[in-house]
Short mmCIF file of C-alpha atoms and ligand atoms in Angstrom, two decimals:
data_model
loop_
_atom_site.label_atom_id
_atom_site.label_comp_id
_atom_site.label_asym_id
_atom_site.label_seq_id
_atom_site.Cartn_x
_atom_site.Cartn_y
_atom_site.Cartn_z
CA MET A 1 48.19 49.89 11.75
CA SER A 2 45.37 47.80 10.01
CA GLN A 3 47.85 46.23 7.87
CA ALA A 4 49.83 44.72 11.12
CA THR A 5 46.45 43.38 12.47
CA PHE A 6 45.53 41.94 9.14
CA ASP A 7 48.79 39.92 9.29
CA LYS A 8 48.15 38.61 12.60
CA VAL A 9 44.82 37.44 11.51
CA CYS A 10 46.54 35.81 8.44
CA GLU A 11 49.10 34.15 10.90
CA HIS A 12 46.30 32.93 13.28
CA ALA A 13 44.44 31.44 10.22
CA ARG A 14 47.69 29.71 8.91
CA GLU A 15 48.43 28.11 12.24
CA THR A 16 44.73 26.89 12.57
CA ALA A 17 44.85 25.45 9.08
CA MET A 18 48.21 23.65 9.92
CA LEU A 19 46.57 22.21 13.02
CA ARG A 20 43.91 21.11 10.53
CA SER A 21 45.89 19.68 8.09
CA VAL A 22 47.74 17.51 10.61
CA THR A 23 44.31 16.16 11.88
CA GLU A 24 43.61 15.41 8.13
CA LEU A 25 46.64 13.43 7.81
CA LEU A 26 45.58 11.24 10.82
CA GLU A 27 42.15 10.98 9.25
CA TRP A 28 43.43 9.72 5.75
CA ASP A 29 45.67 7.40 7.53
CA GLU A 30 42.84 5.94 9.62
CA ARG A 31 40.75 5.11 6.32
CA THR A 32 43.94 3.73 4.42
CA LYS A 33 46.75 2.27 6.39
CA MET A 34 46.17 2.41 10.38
CA PRO A 35 46.22 -0.90 11.91
CA PRO A 36 42.76 -1.95 13.25
CA ALA A 37 43.80 -1.89 17.04
CA ALA A 38 45.26 1.70 16.66
CA GLY A 39 41.66 3.11 16.38
CA GLU A 40 41.16 3.97 20.06
CA TYR A 41 44.30 6.32 20.52
CA ARG A 42 43.78 7.57 17.19
CA ALA A 43 40.04 8.75 18.16
CA GLU A 44 41.69 10.50 21.28
CA GLN A 45 44.35 12.09 18.82
CA ILE A 46 41.54 13.50 16.46
CA THR A 47 39.42 14.57 19.15
CA TYR A 48 42.12 16.59 21.03
CA LEU A 49 43.47 18.10 17.82
CA SER A 50 39.65 19.03 16.87
CA SER A 51 38.98 20.67 20.14
CA LYS A 52 42.34 22.65 19.61
CA THR A 53 41.21 23.79 16.22
CA HIS A 54 37.59 24.68 17.31
CA GLN A 55 39.25 27.03 20.31
CA ARG A 56 41.26 28.75 17.75
CA HIS A 57 38.26 29.34 15.36
CA THR A 58 36.49 30.89 18.48
CA ASP A 59 39.55 32.64 20.01
CA PRO A 60 38.33 36.09 21.30
CA GLN A 61 41.46 37.68 20.28
CA LEU A 62 40.72 36.63 16.64
CA GLY A 63 37.16 38.20 17.20
CA ALA A 64 38.78 41.70 18.26
CA TRP A 65 41.06 41.60 15.43
CA LEU A 66 38.35 41.11 12.82
CA ASN A 67 36.41 44.10 14.76
CA GLU A 68 39.32 46.21 14.24
CA LEU A 69 39.72 45.27 10.57
CA ALA A 70 35.96 45.66 9.68
CA GLU A 71 35.81 49.51 8.62
CA THR A 72 39.15 49.59 7.12
CA ASP A 73 40.37 49.84 3.52
CA LEU A 74 41.39 46.29 3.52
CA ALA A 75 37.78 45.24 3.95
CA ALA A 76 36.34 47.72 1.45
CA ASP A 77 36.34 45.42 -1.44
CA PRO A 78 34.66 42.30 -0.19
CA ASN A 79 35.64 40.26 -3.31
CA SER A 80 39.43 41.33 -3.00
CA ASP A 81 42.09 38.80 -1.32
CA ALA A 82 42.18 40.66 1.82
CA GLY A 83 38.46 41.65 1.79
CA ALA A 84 37.20 37.77 1.23
CA THR A 85 39.74 36.88 3.81
CA ILE A 86 38.24 39.36 6.59
CA ARG A 87 34.45 38.65 5.26
CA GLN A 88 34.88 35.08 5.62
CA MET A 89 36.67 34.89 8.58
CA ARG A 90 33.98 37.01 10.34
CA ARG A 91 31.30 34.80 9.13
CA GLU A 92 32.98 31.70 10.37
CA TYR A 93 33.87 33.49 13.57
CA ASP A 94 30.24 34.60 14.24
CA LYS A 95 28.46 31.43 13.36
CA LEU A 96 30.84 29.13 15.49
CA THR A 97 30.50 31.67 18.66
CA LYS A 98 26.68 31.66 18.37
CA VAL A 99 26.51 28.05 19.09
CA PRO A 100 26.75 27.21 22.89
CA GLN A 101 29.62 24.76 23.86
CA ARG A 102 27.31 22.56 25.47
CA LEU A 103 25.38 22.02 22.16
CA VAL A 104 28.35 21.56 20.29
CA GLU A 105 29.29 18.73 22.62
CA GLU A 106 26.11 17.10 22.82
CA LEU A 107 25.74 17.04 19.16
CA THR A 108 29.18 15.55 18.69
CA ARG A 109 28.22 12.91 21.41
CA LEU A 110 25.26 12.25 19.56
CA SER A 111 26.57 11.61 16.28
CA VAL A 112 29.01 9.08 17.29
CA LEU A 113 26.15 7.31 19.22
CA GLY A 114 23.84 8.00 16.24
CA GLN A 115 26.24 6.22 13.75
CA GLN A 116 26.70 3.03 16.07
CA ALA A 117 22.85 2.74 16.66
CA TRP A 118 22.27 3.38 12.69
CA VAL A 119 24.54 0.44 11.97
CA GLU A 120 22.74 -1.92 14.00
CA ALA A 121 19.39 -0.53 12.99
CA ARG A 122 20.26 -0.97 9.53
CA LYS A 123 21.65 -4.37 9.90
CA ASN A 124 18.43 -5.49 11.76
CA ASP A 125 16.07 -3.39 9.48
CA ASP A 126 14.68 -1.98 12.63
CA PHE A 127 13.83 1.76 12.26
CA ALA A 128 12.17 1.83 15.78
CA ALA A 129 15.65 1.32 17.41
CA PHE A 130 17.19 4.22 15.60
CA SER A 131 14.24 6.51 15.82
CA PRO A 132 15.07 7.97 19.59
CA LEU A 133 18.26 8.98 18.52
CA LEU A 134 17.18 10.51 15.18
CA GLU A 135 14.34 12.51 17.18
CA LYS A 136 17.09 13.77 19.43
CA ILE A 137 19.36 14.82 16.58
CA VAL A 138 16.58 16.52 14.80
CA LYS A 139 15.56 18.62 17.98
CA LEU A 140 19.42 19.84 18.37
CA LYS A 141 19.77 20.57 14.79
CA ARG A 142 16.63 22.88 15.38
CA GLU A 143 18.38 24.25 18.45
CA GLN A 144 21.50 25.05 16.53
CA ALA A 145 19.48 26.68 13.75
CA ASP A 146 17.96 28.96 16.42
CA ALA A 147 21.14 29.77 17.99
CA VAL A 148 22.92 30.76 14.69
CA GLY A 149 19.68 32.44 13.27
CA TYR A 150 18.04 32.42 9.92
CA GLU A 151 15.78 34.73 7.84
CA GLU A 152 13.13 32.64 6.49
CA CYS A 153 13.36 29.01 7.70
CA CYS A 154 15.16 27.14 10.18
CA TYR A 155 16.67 24.74 7.29
CA ASP A 156 18.43 27.88 5.81
CA ALA A 157 20.82 27.71 8.79
CA LEU A 158 21.59 23.97 8.45
CA LEU A 159 22.00 24.48 4.69
CA ASP A 160 24.39 27.18 5.13
CA ASP A 161 26.93 24.87 7.11
CA TYR A 162 27.55 23.23 3.96
CA GLU A 163 26.40 25.51 1.07
CA PRO A 164 27.21 29.01 2.42
CA GLY A 165 24.89 31.78 1.52
CA GLU A 166 22.47 29.45 -0.18
CA THR A 167 18.79 29.48 0.58
CA THR A 168 16.28 26.91 1.08
CA LYS A 169 13.75 28.98 -1.27
CA ASN A 170 16.17 29.27 -3.92
CA VAL A 171 17.34 25.57 -3.92
CA THR A 172 13.76 24.44 -3.55
CA ALA A 173 12.85 26.46 -6.71
CA VAL A 174 15.80 25.05 -8.89
CA LEU A 175 15.16 21.18 -7.61
CA GLU A 176 11.36 21.73 -8.21
CA GLY A 177 11.91 22.71 -11.78
CA LEU A 178 14.47 19.52 -12.14
CA ARG A 179 12.13 17.28 -10.55
CA LYS A 180 9.33 18.13 -12.97
CA ASP A 181 11.50 17.62 -15.97
CA LEU A 182 13.53 14.53 -14.59
CA VAL A 183 10.62 12.33 -13.41
CA PRO A 184 9.22 11.90 -16.82
CA LEU A 185 12.87 11.52 -18.32
CA VAL A 186 13.46 8.71 -16.09
CA ALA A 187 10.02 7.13 -16.56
CA ALA A 188 10.53 7.10 -20.26
CA ILE A 189 14.08 5.56 -20.16
CA ALA A 190 12.61 3.06 -17.65
CA GLU A 191 9.97 1.88 -20.43
CA SER A 192 12.31 2.07 -23.01
CA SER A 193 13.04 -1.56 -24.73
CA LYS A 194 16.58 -0.59 -25.49
CA LYS A 195 18.84 -1.81 -22.57
CA PRO A 196 22.51 -1.94 -22.60
CA ASP A 197 24.36 -5.21 -22.14
CA MET A 198 25.79 -4.91 -18.58
CA GLU A 199 27.54 -8.44 -18.69
CA ILE A 200 30.45 -6.57 -20.55
CA LEU A 201 31.28 -4.55 -17.56
CA LYS A 202 31.19 -7.66 -15.07
CA ARG A 203 34.25 -9.75 -16.47
CA THR A 204 37.43 -10.11 -15.18
CA TYR A 205 39.34 -6.81 -15.05
CA PRO A 206 42.63 -7.55 -13.13
CA ILE A 207 43.17 -5.06 -10.24
CA PRO A 208 46.78 -4.13 -11.00
CA ALA A 209 45.80 -3.29 -14.71
CA GLN A 210 42.69 -1.30 -13.12
CA GLU A 211 44.97 0.78 -10.95
CA GLU A 212 47.36 1.32 -13.81
CA PHE A 213 44.49 2.13 -16.47
CA GLY A 214 42.83 4.56 -13.65
CA THR A 215 46.04 6.24 -12.76
CA GLN A 216 46.80 7.26 -16.35
CA ALA A 217 43.40 8.51 -16.93
CA ALA A 218 43.56 10.71 -13.66
CA LYS A 219 47.00 11.84 -15.01
CA ALA A 220 45.62 12.56 -18.43
CA ILE A 221 42.65 14.91 -17.19
CA GLY A 222 45.15 16.81 -15.17
CA PHE A 223 45.67 15.38 -11.42
CA GLU A 224 49.35 15.82 -10.57
CA PHE A 225 50.88 12.79 -8.90
CA ASN A 226 54.03 14.78 -7.95
CA ARG A 227 51.90 16.59 -5.38
CA GLY A 228 49.17 13.77 -4.81
CA ARG A 229 48.57 10.21 -4.39
CA LEU A 230 46.23 7.38 -5.04
CA ASP A 231 45.53 4.60 -2.29
CA VAL A 232 42.84 2.01 -1.21
CA THR A 233 39.98 2.61 1.04
CA HIS A 234 36.51 1.15 1.86
CA HIS A 235 34.66 4.33 1.17
CA PRO A 236 36.67 6.48 -1.57
CA PHE A 237 37.23 10.06 -0.77
CA CYS A 238 39.56 12.79 -1.57
CA CYS A 239 41.64 14.77 0.96
CA GLY A 240 43.51 18.01 0.12
CA MET A 241 45.53 17.90 3.38
CA GLY A 242 48.29 20.55 2.16
CA PRO A 243 49.18 23.02 -0.47
CA ASN A 244 51.31 20.27 -2.30
CA ASP A 245 49.38 17.06 -0.94
CA THR A 246 46.28 16.03 -2.34
CA ARG A 247 45.43 12.41 -1.49
CA LEU A 248 42.63 10.37 -3.75
CA THR A 249 41.23 6.95 -2.66
CA THR A 250 39.31 4.34 -4.29
CA ARG A 251 38.11 0.74 -4.02
CA TYR A 252 38.77 -2.05 -6.73
CA ASP A 253 36.31 -4.76 -7.72
CA GLU A 254 37.79 -7.19 -10.28
CA ASN A 255 34.31 -8.22 -11.47
CA PHE A 256 32.98 -4.68 -12.02
CA PHE A 257 35.01 -2.07 -14.20
CA PRO A 258 33.11 1.04 -13.27
CA SER A 259 33.56 0.75 -9.54
CA SER A 260 37.17 2.00 -9.53
CA PHE A 261 37.66 3.79 -12.74
CA PHE A 262 34.58 6.24 -12.02
CA SER A 263 35.45 6.73 -8.45
CA ILE A 264 39.07 7.43 -9.51
CA LEU A 265 37.86 9.99 -11.90
CA HIS A 266 35.34 11.50 -9.45
CA GLU A 267 37.71 11.71 -6.48
CA ALA A 268 40.37 12.96 -9.11
CA GLY A 269 38.21 15.87 -10.05
CA HIS A 270 37.95 16.70 -6.34
CA GLY A 271 41.70 16.53 -6.01
CA ILE A 272 42.05 18.82 -9.33
CA TYR A 273 40.04 21.28 -7.85
CA ASP A 274 42.22 21.25 -4.58
CA GLN A 275 45.45 21.36 -6.68
CA GLY A 276 44.09 24.33 -8.31
CA LEU A 277 43.47 26.58 -5.38
CA ARG A 278 46.32 29.21 -5.03
CA THR A 279 48.88 27.32 -2.80
CA GLU A 280 50.38 30.82 -1.45
CA GLN A 281 46.70 31.29 -0.21
CA PHE A 282 46.73 28.00 1.68
CA GLY A 283 44.95 28.11 5.01
CA LEU A 284 43.27 31.64 4.24
CA PRO A 285 39.92 31.60 2.46
CA PRO A 286 40.84 32.95 -1.00
CA GLY A 287 42.82 29.71 -1.04
CA MET A 288 40.02 27.37 0.29
CA TYR A 289 37.40 25.42 -1.65
CA LEU A 290 34.14 27.73 -1.86
CA SER A 291 31.38 25.06 -0.89
CA LEU A 292 30.63 21.27 -0.89
CA GLY A 293 28.35 21.99 -3.82
CA ILE A 294 31.34 23.72 -5.93
CA HIS A 295 33.52 20.67 -4.85
CA GLU A 296 30.99 18.14 -6.16
CA SER A 297 30.46 20.10 -9.65
CA GLN A 298 34.31 19.29 -10.26
CA SER A 299 34.26 15.80 -9.18
CA ARG A 300 30.82 15.21 -11.20
CA MET A 301 32.25 17.29 -14.41
CA TRP A 302 35.10 14.78 -14.72
CA GLU A 303 33.24 11.79 -13.74
CA ASN A 304 30.43 12.05 -15.73
CA MET A 305 30.28 14.86 -18.36
CA VAL A 306 33.91 14.12 -19.17
CA GLY A 307 34.42 10.35 -18.09
CA ARG A 308 30.97 9.00 -19.49
CA SER A 309 31.00 11.14 -22.73
CA GLU A 310 31.15 9.36 -26.03
CA THR A 311 34.29 11.34 -27.22
CA PHE A 312 36.08 10.30 -24.06
CA TRP A 313 36.01 6.80 -24.97
CA GLN A 314 36.79 7.83 -28.70
CA HIS A 315 40.27 8.23 -27.02
CA PHE A 316 40.42 5.70 -24.29
CA PHE A 317 38.68 2.58 -25.71
CA SER A 318 41.52 1.18 -27.61
CA PRO A 319 43.94 1.60 -24.63
CA ALA A 320 41.04 0.01 -22.40
CA GLN A 321 40.66 -2.87 -24.79
CA ALA A 322 44.85 -3.23 -24.97
CA THR A 323 44.81 -3.13 -20.88
CA PHE A 324 41.82 -5.61 -20.50
CA PRO A 325 42.06 -7.73 -23.57
CA ASP A 326 40.10 -10.69 -21.90
CA ALA A 327 37.18 -8.76 -20.92
CA LEU A 328 37.18 -6.16 -24.10
CA THR A 329 38.41 -7.82 -27.17
CA GLY A 330 35.52 -8.18 -29.67
CA VAL A 331 33.36 -5.48 -27.61
CA SER A 332 32.24 -2.55 -29.55
CA ARG A 333 32.72 0.82 -28.31
CA ASP A 334 29.27 1.77 -28.77
CA ASP A 335 28.17 -1.30 -26.58
CA PHE A 336 30.83 -0.29 -23.88
CA TYR A 337 29.52 3.31 -23.83
CA PHE A 338 25.98 2.27 -23.28
CA ALA A 339 26.86 -0.02 -20.49
CA ILE A 340 28.68 2.71 -18.52
CA ASN A 341 25.72 4.94 -18.99
CA ASP A 342 22.87 2.38 -17.99
CA VAL A 343 19.91 4.46 -16.34
CA ARG A 344 17.46 2.64 -13.98
CA PRO A 345 15.50 3.46 -11.11
CA SER A 346 16.98 1.70 -8.08
CA LEU A 347 16.74 2.09 -4.66
CA ILE A 348 20.29 2.86 -3.40
CA ARG A 349 21.54 6.38 -3.66
CA VAL A 350 25.38 5.64 -3.78
CA GLU A 351 24.67 3.17 -6.63
CA ALA A 352 22.39 5.37 -8.77
CA ASP A 353 23.43 6.60 -12.14
CA GLU A 354 23.95 10.19 -13.05
CA ALA A 355 20.01 10.70 -14.11
CA THR A 356 18.18 9.18 -11.18
CA TYR A 357 20.80 10.30 -8.47
CA ASN A 358 19.44 13.70 -8.42
CA LEU A 359 15.86 12.28 -7.58
CA HIS A 360 17.16 10.32 -4.62
CA ILE A 361 18.66 13.92 -3.48
CA ILE A 362 15.37 15.80 -3.88
CA ILE A 363 13.46 13.05 -1.92
CA ARG A 364 16.13 13.65 1.14
CA PHE A 365 16.02 17.31 0.72
CA GLU A 366 12.08 17.38 0.56
CA LEU A 367 12.25 15.04 3.93
CA GLU A 368 14.72 17.05 5.65
CA GLN A 369 12.65 20.20 5.42
CA ALA A 370 9.50 18.33 6.39
CA LEU A 371 11.39 17.25 9.65
CA ILE A 372 13.21 20.44 10.44
CA ASN A 373 10.68 22.97 9.36
CA ASP A 374 7.37 21.27 9.16
CA GLY A 375 7.60 18.91 12.32
CA LEU A 376 7.17 15.65 10.42
CA ALA A 377 6.79 13.09 13.18
CA ILE A 378 9.88 10.58 13.18
CA ALA A 379 7.59 7.85 13.33
CA ASP A 380 5.88 8.86 10.21
CA LEU A 381 9.33 9.18 8.19
CA PRO A 382 9.38 5.55 6.70
CA ASP A 383 6.01 5.92 4.92
CA ALA A 384 6.75 9.50 3.65
CA TRP A 385 10.15 7.93 2.26
CA ASN A 386 8.39 5.05 0.62
CA GLN A 387 5.75 7.33 -0.74
CA LYS A 388 8.14 9.65 -2.49
CA TYR A 389 10.10 6.71 -3.96
CA ARG A 390 6.76 5.75 -5.61
CA ASP A 391 6.05 9.00 -6.85
CA TYR A 392 9.35 9.88 -8.06
CA LEU A 393 11.07 6.77 -9.21
CA GLY A 394 8.12 4.38 -9.61
CA ILE A 395 9.59 1.68 -7.14
CA GLU A 396 9.26 0.77 -3.46
CA PRO A 397 11.71 -0.14 -1.06
CA PRO A 398 11.03 -3.48 0.55
CA ASN A 399 12.38 -2.67 3.85
CA ASP A 400 13.71 0.32 5.76
CA ALA A 401 17.19 -0.88 5.49
CA ASP A 402 17.21 -0.22 1.56
CA GLY A 403 14.87 2.61 2.35
CA VAL A 404 14.92 5.40 5.22
CA LEU A 405 18.10 3.72 6.87
CA GLN A 406 20.55 3.50 3.70
CA ASP A 407 22.67 6.59 4.61
CA VAL A 408 24.87 7.52 7.23
CA HIS A 409 24.29 11.26 7.26
CA TRP A 410 21.01 11.86 9.55
CA SER A 411 22.86 9.58 12.03
CA ALA A 412 25.91 11.67 11.91
CA ALA A 413 23.66 14.78 12.64
CA LEU A 414 24.65 16.14 8.83
CA ILE A 415 21.26 17.43 8.09
CA GLY A 416 21.29 20.23 5.52
CA TYR A 417 24.22 18.41 3.48
CA PHE A 418 22.19 16.14 0.98
CA PRO A 419 21.28 19.11 -1.40
CA THR A 420 25.03 19.91 -2.08
CA TYR A 421 25.29 16.68 -4.18
CA ALA A 422 22.32 17.74 -6.53
CA LEU A 423 23.89 21.32 -6.40
CA GLY A 424 27.07 19.76 -7.64
CA ASN A 425 25.42 18.22 -10.69
CA LEU A 426 23.60 21.55 -11.32
CA TYR A 427 26.60 23.54 -11.07
CA SER A 428 28.58 21.17 -13.02
CA ALA A 429 26.18 21.14 -16.06
CA GLN A 430 25.76 25.08 -16.04
CA PHE A 431 29.95 25.53 -15.98
CA PHE A 432 30.30 22.63 -18.74
CA ALA A 433 27.87 24.19 -21.06
CA GLN A 434 29.67 27.58 -20.40
CA ALA A 435 33.20 26.07 -20.76
CA GLY A 436 31.81 24.63 -24.02
CA GLN A 437 31.01 27.95 -25.34
CA ASP A 438 34.58 29.66 -24.17
CA VAL A 439 37.01 26.98 -25.12
CA GLY A 440 34.88 24.36 -27.10
CA PRO A 441 34.12 22.43 -28.78
CA LEU A 442 34.89 20.17 -25.85
CA ASP A 443 33.94 16.82 -27.60
CA GLU A 444 36.48 17.40 -30.38
CA GLN A 445 39.31 17.96 -27.75
CA PHE A 446 38.37 15.11 -25.64
CA ALA A 447 38.40 12.78 -28.75
CA ARG A 448 41.84 13.74 -29.15
CA GLY A 449 42.77 13.12 -25.68
CA GLN A 450 42.90 17.04 -24.90
CA PHE A 451 41.68 17.95 -21.55
CA THR A 452 43.92 21.02 -20.90
CA PRO A 453 41.68 23.73 -22.39
CA LEU A 454 38.74 22.55 -20.10
CA LEU A 455 41.30 22.28 -17.14
CA ASP A 456 42.82 25.67 -17.73
CA TRP A 457 39.42 27.12 -17.81
CA LEU A 458 38.18 25.69 -14.62
CA ARG A 459 41.64 26.83 -13.18
CA GLU A 460 41.21 30.48 -13.89
CA LYS A 461 37.37 30.59 -13.48
CA ILE A 462 36.54 28.25 -10.43
CA HIS A 463 39.67 27.07 -8.72
CA SER A 464 41.91 30.21 -8.24
CA PRO A 465 39.24 32.46 -6.85
CA GLY A 466 38.52 30.07 -3.78
CA GLN A 467 36.15 31.89 -1.57
CA ARG A 468 36.46 35.35 -3.08
CA TYR A 469 32.75 35.47 -4.14
CA PRO A 470 29.94 33.60 -2.90
CA ALA A 471 28.88 30.61 -4.94
CA ASN A 472 25.79 31.97 -6.58
CA ASP A 473 27.89 35.25 -7.47
CA LEU A 474 30.43 32.78 -8.93
CA ILE A 475 27.85 31.13 -11.08
CA ALA A 476 26.53 34.51 -12.42
CA ASN A 477 30.01 35.84 -12.91
CA VAL A 478 31.39 32.98 -14.91
CA THR A 479 28.17 31.91 -16.72
CA GLY A 480 26.04 35.25 -16.96
CA LYS A 481 22.73 33.53 -15.28
CA PRO A 482 21.63 32.56 -12.13
CA LEU A 483 21.57 28.81 -11.05
CA SER A 484 18.98 27.10 -13.36
CA HIS A 485 18.13 23.33 -13.76
CA GLN A 486 17.94 23.92 -17.55
CA PRO A 487 21.57 23.19 -18.32
CA LEU A 488 21.49 19.86 -16.37
CA ILE A 489 18.28 18.86 -17.79
CA GLY A 490 19.42 19.77 -21.39
CA TYR A 491 22.65 17.78 -20.85
CA LEU A 492 20.83 14.71 -19.82
CA ARG A 493 18.21 14.99 -22.61
CA ALA A 494 20.76 15.33 -25.20
CA LYS A 495 22.74 12.14 -23.90
CA TYR A 496 19.95 9.54 -23.26
CA THR A 497 17.58 10.29 -26.19
CA PRO A 498 19.77 8.64 -28.69
CA LEU A 499 20.92 6.01 -26.56
CA TYR A 500 17.38 4.97 -25.22
CA ASN A 501 15.68 5.92 -28.54
CA LEU A 502 13.50 8.32 -26.93
CA GLY A 503 10.55 10.06 -28.83
CO1 LIG B 601 32.26 13.81 -4.33
#
């Protein structure tokens, strides 16, 4: 009896996933291949399919089936495949049905208008022109949080959309610890007289050679091209649109090597996670990624902890010299390694290095809480932004375009999203330290071009469980400890102390 109901729930979820994957294929096409004039009809297609998906997610029949399953043996172990399916679908259903349709539509409309207004406002460096829309977005996000409900603060409900089960209190504690250790480390690096020669990376790196080299590196770390692709786009992303169909994208800059290479490793890291999810569970929670933070931990690990490591380049520097003879002949591996690990306080988050990046996120996380929980007035936001850049990074934006207006997120009603980037870095360091203990020494393996021991460890511990455990349980299960900023700060100190001759 309950098995038959469970089968219906699974079939319902798999059909919804199919609808979703068709939408993703359209979205991927829009961002890679679509002719510009097709945009209007494509928007109609995507809106239509998205509303069908939303209807299915909130289908009362699904709610009735989930009620039926609540007290059955199938739900008894919440971490079994069946138990996790019921738990997570229940969670999703409750959340989506609590938000009134009117509010969903209003937020969708405002996020479209908001992004349009933001593009203009940023171009004209005119925060005042954007602020009425931002004010409405903040108000509606508070309404959304009230509708969904929360235990401690309004922000909890918004954070939960991107990092399910995580709390503002826990993230604040971890990020405050990180900030206190990171601000002095970044200041010490900024004051160091030792600087890399960045010119090395700005020579001519022919694009076909970059594509070949990046593809070979993505293959070497474990991305499978028989069930994935790499294409060109404006803003690189990864799309896991089907059980055997994962699309990576990048952009090439002939005169800046890191731009495509590290974005390929980053997106390949996301793609390796998608490819590591169990295909037979596709569309069901045990076959879905756990959270944005966990997803980002995989991309950051391959991009930074592996791809920007000294031993990775012990293996890859000779092939790089052979691929880019004009740029790299006569360049030492040490100089190249230092250049790709340049750290300096800067204004723009998306261009930040792996050390200062987290400070950009902490600033946004603190400001979002001030807006949502503490009623910071929109008019006071630019000053609050600039003050935090002075305090944490020692620099000040010359204008709002490169300050408070630089990111698209708030204009798209994505409030609560930013902390997942920092969580990704934190998870990544904690997993990486554990992988080193379990299957290390990783650096010796990387130097020999061996990435399979790390890959297999990630497959088993992080990828194949999907959503069977909440992220905090996964961290504790895999590393034996709750989330902490110590592994990340330890990793950064160990890496940058010798590079910058820090005392
Ligand atoms: Co990413």
